[in-house]
Short mmCIF file of C-alpha atoms in Angstrom, two decimals:
data_model
loop_
_atom_site.label_atom_id
_atom_site.label_comp_id
_atom_site.label_asym_id
_atom_site.label_seq_id
_atom_site.Cartn_x
_atom_site.Cartn_y
_atom_site.Cartn_z
CA TYR A 1 -22.59 14.18 -21.64
CA GLN A 2 -24.79 11.09 -23.58
CA ASP A 3 -26.89 13.82 -25.65
CA ALA A 4 -23.77 15.53 -26.82
CA ILE A 5 -21.87 12.14 -27.72
CA ASP A 6 -25.70 11.48 -29.62
CA GLY A 7 -25.06 14.89 -31.53
CA TRP A 8 -21.55 13.96 -32.44
CA ARG A 9 -22.45 10.62 -33.96
CA LEU A 10 -25.50 11.98 -35.76
CA SER A 11 -23.57 14.73 -37.33
CA THR A 12 -20.83 12.45 -38.68
CA GLU A 13 -23.28 9.95 -39.86
CA ALA A 14 -24.89 13.00 -41.51
CA GLN A 15 -21.63 14.25 -43.13
CA VAL A 16 -21.05 10.56 -44.27
CA SER A 17 -24.13 10.10 -45.41
CA ALA A 18 -24.07 13.58 -47.63
CA GLY A 19 -20.46 12.20 -49.41
CA GLN A 20 -18.48 14.36 -47.47
CA ARG A 21 -14.83 12.49 -47.05
CA LEU A 22 -13.15 12.74 -44.01
CA ASN A 23 -9.60 14.02 -45.06
CA VAL A 24 -6.74 11.39 -43.23
CA THR A 25 -4.17 13.75 -43.12
CA ALA A 26 -5.50 16.93 -42.05
CA MET A 27 -8.54 16.67 -40.03
CA GLN A 28 -10.79 19.60 -40.19
CA THR A 29 -11.50 21.39 -36.77
CA GLY A 30 -13.64 24.36 -37.66
CA PRO A 31 -12.41 27.25 -39.44
CA THR A 32 -8.20 25.50 -39.04
CA SER A 33 -7.22 22.36 -40.33
CA MET A 34 -5.09 20.39 -37.78
CA THR A 35 -2.76 17.36 -39.41
CA VAL A 36 -2.27 13.87 -37.64
CA GLN A 37 0.77 14.66 -35.56
CA ASP A 38 -1.14 17.83 -34.06
CA TRP A 39 -4.07 15.74 -33.44
CA VAL A 40 -1.74 12.97 -31.43
CA GLY A 41 -0.13 15.30 -29.74
CA GLY A 42 -3.30 16.62 -27.81
CA GLY A 43 -5.13 18.51 -30.46
CA PHE A 44 -7.62 15.58 -30.16
CA ARG A 45 -9.29 17.21 -27.61
CA ALA A 46 -11.14 19.57 -30.12
CA ASP A 47 -12.73 16.75 -31.72
CA LEU A 48 -14.19 15.57 -28.32
CA PRO A 49 -18.21 15.80 -27.62
CA PHE A 50 -17.10 17.13 -24.35
CA VAL A 51 -14.83 19.72 -22.34
CA VAL A 52 -11.70 17.51 -21.15
CA ALA A 53 -11.01 20.12 -18.42
CA ASP A 54 -14.24 19.47 -16.87
CA TYR A 55 -13.41 15.87 -15.88
CA TYR A 56 -9.47 16.55 -14.10
CA GLY A 57 -10.91 16.09 -11.01
CA TYR A 58 -12.43 12.29 -11.63
CA MET A 59 -9.02 11.84 -13.30
CA TRP A 60 -7.21 13.08 -10.22
CA LEU A 61 -9.55 10.86 -8.15
CA SER A 62 -8.93 7.67 -10.29
CA HIS A 63 -4.73 8.52 -10.17
CA VAL A 64 -5.11 8.40 -6.28
CA LEU A 65 -6.65 5.42 -5.89
CA ILE A 66 -4.43 3.73 -8.63
CA ILE A 67 -1.46 5.05 -6.36
CA LEU A 68 -3.14 3.76 -3.20
CA TRP A 69 -3.93 0.30 -4.96
CA SER A 70 -0.32 -0.23 -6.24
CA TYR A 71 1.00 0.40 -2.95
CA CYS A 72 -1.22 -1.67 -1.30
CA PHE A 73 -0.48 -4.17 -3.66
CA THR A 74 3.37 -4.22 -3.26
CA THR A 75 2.70 -4.77 0.42
CA SER A 76 0.90 -7.36 -0.04
CA CYS A 77 3.47 -9.27 -2.43
CA LEU A 78 6.08 -8.65 0.06
CA ALA A 79 3.92 -9.84 3.14
CA MET A 80 3.10 -13.04 0.69
CA VAL A 81 7.03 -13.55 -0.51
CA VAL A 82 8.42 -13.26 2.99
CA GLY A 83 5.43 -15.44 4.52
CA GLY A 84 5.81 -18.42 1.92
CA ALA A 85 9.48 -18.44 2.76
CA VAL A 86 8.84 -18.41 6.40
CA GLY A 87 6.26 -21.15 5.70
CA LEU A 88 8.38 -23.35 3.79
CA TRP A 89 10.68 -23.25 6.73
CA PHE A 90 8.07 -23.95 9.47
CA TRP A 91 6.09 -26.46 7.93
CA ARG A 92 9.02 -28.76 6.64
CA GLU A 93 9.46 -32.07 8.22
CA PRO A 94 11.12 -32.51 11.53
CA ASP A 95 15.16 -32.41 10.68
CA ALA A 96 14.82 -32.02 7.08
CA PRO A 97 17.01 -29.86 5.39
CA LEU A 98 15.52 -26.76 3.65
CA ARG A 99 15.82 -27.53 -0.07
CA GLY A 100 16.37 -24.48 -2.14
CA CYS A 101 16.52 -20.84 -1.64
CA PRO A 102 12.73 -20.31 0.20
CA VAL A 103 12.73 -16.87 -1.14
CA CYS A 104 12.97 -17.58 -4.57
CA ARG A 105 10.67 -20.45 -4.30
CA SER A 106 8.36 -18.02 -2.72
CA PHE A 107 8.70 -15.21 -5.14
CA ALA A 108 8.21 -17.95 -8.29
CA ARG A 109 4.89 -19.00 -6.43
CA LEU A 110 3.48 -15.57 -6.37
CA LEU A 111 4.05 -14.89 -9.64
CA LEU A 112 2.54 -18.03 -11.03
CA TYR A 113 -0.44 -18.56 -8.89
CA GLN A 114 -0.95 -16.03 -6.23
CA LEU A 115 -0.55 -12.63 -8.05
CA GLY A 116 -4.63 -12.37 -8.12
CA THR A 117 -5.00 -12.92 -4.35
CA ALA A 118 -2.59 -9.96 -3.92
CA ALA A 119 -4.14 -7.59 -6.44
CA PHE A 120 -7.36 -8.44 -4.88
CA GLY A 121 -6.42 -7.63 -1.34
CA GLY A 122 -4.51 -4.57 -2.14
CA LEU A 123 -7.74 -2.98 -3.91
CA VAL A 124 -10.03 -3.87 -1.23
CA VAL A 125 -7.45 -2.24 1.21
CA ALA A 126 -7.36 0.77 -1.20
CA LEU A 127 -11.10 1.04 -1.61
CA VAL A 128 -11.29 1.56 2.09
CA TRP A 129 -8.47 4.28 2.18
CA PHE A 130 -9.73 5.67 -0.48
CA THR A 131 -12.92 6.08 1.04
CA ARG A 132 -11.18 7.50 4.38
CA LEU A 133 -9.26 10.20 2.45
CA LEU A 134 -12.42 11.22 0.13
CA VAL A 135 -14.77 11.67 3.29
CA GLN A 136 -11.53 13.96 5.00
CA PHE A 137 -11.46 15.71 1.71
CA LEU A 138 -14.76 16.43 1.91
CA LEU A 139 -14.95 17.59 5.67
CA LYS A 140 -12.32 20.07 5.09
CA ARG A 141 -14.44 21.63 2.17
CA LEU A 142 -17.59 21.63 4.03
CA ARG A 143 -16.42 24.58 6.62
CA VAL A 144 -20.25 25.41 6.84
CA LEU A 145 -20.04 21.83 9.41
CA SER A 146 -17.95 24.18 11.88
CA ARG A 147 -21.10 26.33 12.34
CA VAL A 148 -23.44 23.51 13.12
CA PRO A 149 -23.93 22.54 16.92
CA LEU A 150 -22.05 19.26 17.48
CA GLY A 151 -20.72 19.19 13.69
CA GLY A 152 -17.12 18.95 14.03
CA VAL A 153 -17.49 16.61 16.81
CA LEU A 154 -19.54 14.40 14.35
CA GLY A 155 -17.32 14.84 11.83
CA CYS A 156 -14.13 13.82 13.88
CA LEU A 157 -16.19 10.43 15.03
CA LEU A 158 -16.83 9.78 11.10
CA ASP A 159 -13.06 10.15 10.68
CA CYS A 160 -12.17 7.95 13.84
CA CYS A 161 -14.85 5.38 12.72
CA LEU A 162 -13.50 5.17 9.36
CA LYS A 163 -10.03 5.23 10.48
CA CYS A 164 -10.48 1.95 12.80
CA VAL A 165 -12.25 0.71 10.08
CA GLU A 166 -9.04 0.99 7.83
CA ARG A 167 -7.08 -0.61 10.12
CA PHE A 168 -9.00 -3.49 10.77
CA VAL A 169 -9.33 -4.18 7.12
CA LYS A 170 -5.37 -3.45 7.03
CA PHE A 171 -4.90 -6.21 9.95
CA ILE A 172 -7.19 -9.07 8.13
CA ASN A 173 -5.85 -8.48 4.72
CA ARG A 174 -2.15 -8.74 6.48
CA ASN A 175 -3.20 -12.02 7.80
CA THR A 176 -5.21 -13.26 4.79
CA VAL A 177 -2.16 -12.91 2.33
CA ILE A 178 0.16 -14.68 4.99
CA VAL A 179 -2.67 -17.50 5.31
CA ALA A 180 -2.99 -18.05 1.26
CA ALA A 181 0.77 -17.64 1.02
CA ILE A 182 1.67 -20.76 3.44
CA HIS A 183 -1.47 -22.88 2.08
CA GLY A 184 -2.17 -21.36 -1.49
CA GLU A 185 -5.60 -20.94 -1.01
CA THR A 186 -7.81 -18.45 -2.73
CA TYR A 187 -8.56 -14.97 -0.74
CA CYS A 188 -11.90 -15.60 0.51
CA TYR A 189 -11.10 -19.20 2.00
CA SER A 190 -7.89 -17.30 3.55
CA THR A 191 -9.59 -14.75 5.27
CA ARG A 192 -12.30 -17.05 6.73
CA THR A 193 -9.52 -19.14 8.18
CA ALA A 194 -7.63 -16.11 9.19
CA PHE A 195 -10.97 -14.54 10.92
CA LYS A 196 -11.67 -17.76 12.82
CA LEU A 197 -8.12 -17.87 14.01
CA LEU A 198 -7.66 -14.38 14.87
CA LEU A 199 -11.00 -14.60 16.82
CA SER A 200 -10.57 -17.84 18.84
CA ASN A 201 -7.09 -16.60 19.97
CA VAL A 202 -7.54 -12.91 20.60
CA LEU A 203 -5.67 -13.29 23.92
CA ARG A 204 -2.72 -15.12 22.47
CA VAL A 205 -2.59 -12.43 19.30
CA ALA A 206 -2.67 -9.21 21.35
CA ALA A 207 0.29 -10.91 23.92
CA VAL A 208 2.32 -11.83 21.07
CA SER A 209 1.97 -8.76 19.33
CA THR A 210 2.24 -6.27 22.54
CA THR A 211 5.20 -8.16 23.21
CA SER A 212 6.55 -8.04 19.80
CA LEU A 213 6.08 -4.32 19.24
CA MET A 214 7.76 -3.45 22.83
CA LEU A 215 10.77 -5.17 22.05
CA LEU A 216 10.95 -4.04 17.94
CA PHE A 217 10.37 -0.47 19.14
CA LEU A 218 13.77 -1.41 21.41
CA GLY A 219 15.52 -2.52 19.21
CA LYS A 220 14.88 0.64 16.81
CA LEU A 221 16.05 2.86 20.08
CA PHE A 222 19.50 0.76 20.14
CA VAL A 223 20.08 1.46 16.58
CA VAL A 224 19.64 5.11 16.86
CA ALA A 225 21.19 5.43 20.18
CA SER A 226 24.19 3.54 18.74
CA ALA A 227 24.30 5.24 15.60
CA THR A 228 23.98 8.72 17.10
CA ALA A 229 26.83 7.88 19.88
CA ALA A 230 29.39 6.93 17.10
CA ALA A 231 28.17 9.88 15.24
CA TRP A 232 29.21 11.82 18.27
CA ALA A 233 32.27 10.13 18.86
CA TRP A 234 33.71 10.36 15.38
CA ILE A 235 32.60 14.71 15.66
CA ARG A 236 34.21 15.39 18.58
CA PHE A 237 37.22 12.74 18.68
CA ASP A 238 37.85 12.90 14.45
CA PRO A 239 42.22 12.56 14.37
CA LEU A 240 41.86 13.96 11.07
CA ALA A 241 39.71 16.72 12.07
CA GLN A 242 42.46 17.43 15.21
CA SER A 243 45.31 17.36 13.04
CA PHE A 244 44.18 20.00 10.86
CA ASN A 245 42.24 22.29 13.34
CA LEU A 246 38.74 21.75 12.15
CA LYS A 247 35.28 21.75 14.30
CA SER A 248 32.04 21.22 13.15
CA SER A 249 30.07 24.31 13.48
CA THR A 250 26.23 22.90 13.14
CA PRO A 251 27.18 19.41 15.42
CA VAL A 252 23.74 19.34 16.75
CA ALA A 253 22.17 19.53 12.87
CA THR A 254 24.49 16.52 11.84
CA LEU A 255 23.46 14.11 14.80
CA ILE A 256 19.68 14.94 13.92
CA VAL A 257 20.36 13.98 10.87
CA VAL A 258 21.80 10.97 11.55
CA ALA A 259 19.54 9.87 14.38
CA VAL A 260 16.53 10.17 11.17
CA LEU A 261 18.04 8.33 8.95
CA SER A 262 19.44 5.62 11.23
CA TRP A 263 15.70 5.39 12.59
CA VAL A 264 14.37 5.17 8.71
CA ILE A 265 16.94 2.35 8.46
CA ALA A 266 15.84 0.14 11.86
CA ARG A 267 12.13 0.45 10.83
CA LEU A 268 12.73 -1.03 7.59
CA PHE A 269 14.56 -3.54 8.56
CA MET A 270 12.83 -4.30 11.61
CA ASN A 271 9.63 -4.44 9.75
CA VAL A 272 11.37 -7.89 7.99
CA TYR A 273 11.14 -9.26 11.86
CA TRP A 274 7.96 -7.95 12.29
CA VAL A 275 6.22 -9.36 8.80
CA VAL A 276 8.18 -13.02 10.16
CA ILE A 277 6.44 -12.76 13.57
CA GLU A 278 3.34 -12.21 11.96
CA VAL A 279 3.88 -15.27 9.66
CA LEU A 280 4.74 -17.67 12.88
CA ALA A 281 1.58 -16.56 14.86
CA PRO A 282 -0.75 -18.23 12.25
CA SER A 283 1.25 -20.82 11.72
CA SER A 284 1.54 -21.79 15.00
CA LEU A 285 -2.45 -21.59 15.73
CA LEU A 286 -2.92 -23.77 12.76
CA MET A 287 -0.44 -26.35 13.72
CA MET A 288 -2.32 -26.26 17.43
CA ARG A 289 -5.41 -26.56 15.47
CA SER A 290 -4.17 -29.63 13.02
CA CYS A 291 -3.02 -31.20 16.48
CA LEU A 292 -6.08 -30.73 18.29
CA ALA A 293 -8.17 -31.89 15.79
CA PHE A 294 -5.77 -34.82 14.96
CA SER A 295 -6.01 -35.89 18.84
CA ALA A 296 -9.85 -35.27 18.67
#
């Protein structure tokens, strides 16, 4: 690749030194001429010292990494906005009124001071996620491993280890951005603070997480069951359908669609409560640590 670029540069310098002028309105590419409009429309690839099609794989990989980074960056920003709003409510003075709009204040602080923290955290998670997906793709392509004794087992173990690392990094990053949203510190300092809090209160965090996940799951089931039962009652006892002697030919399919949509909506709403719980847990631990340090 470097040799091709050097050759292209030397040929261009030779043309310039020989007194040949490059036409700006009509670029000569071999036996045919190409206008500037055609060059901007994609004809520039003929002037490149390499073949663009040879680098499509790298382009796809870069696009996948950018998509993962955008998703992780968005989720980190959402967690920081909710974490900052809940932190303003939690850390206010006792019996003090809540000034202004906490969500707007948290969003403004994110835009002004904490976008770099969210972007860096999203990049860390995206790199780990991208590595696991790349290893999965390579394991599927290398089918010769299935013929090697214990090759499939080693591939599954590697994928399982990478999945555990990915979940751990996501968990640490979520708590890191929450601590950063509460105290406004840098990413590395917030990571160290969050890791120390989680490591010193493993049982409390596990108990809170397990209980919260169970209650949120029961809430999702309640929403799905209520929506499905309401849809069934509407289909079964619809006065308009009874007056015109109409009957649904696919009630089961309708109920399945209602159940799936209600599950998606319930999950979106319950995720907000889950972020609030994740914010309250480190806030409570930080307050306990401050109280213990003050009493000592």
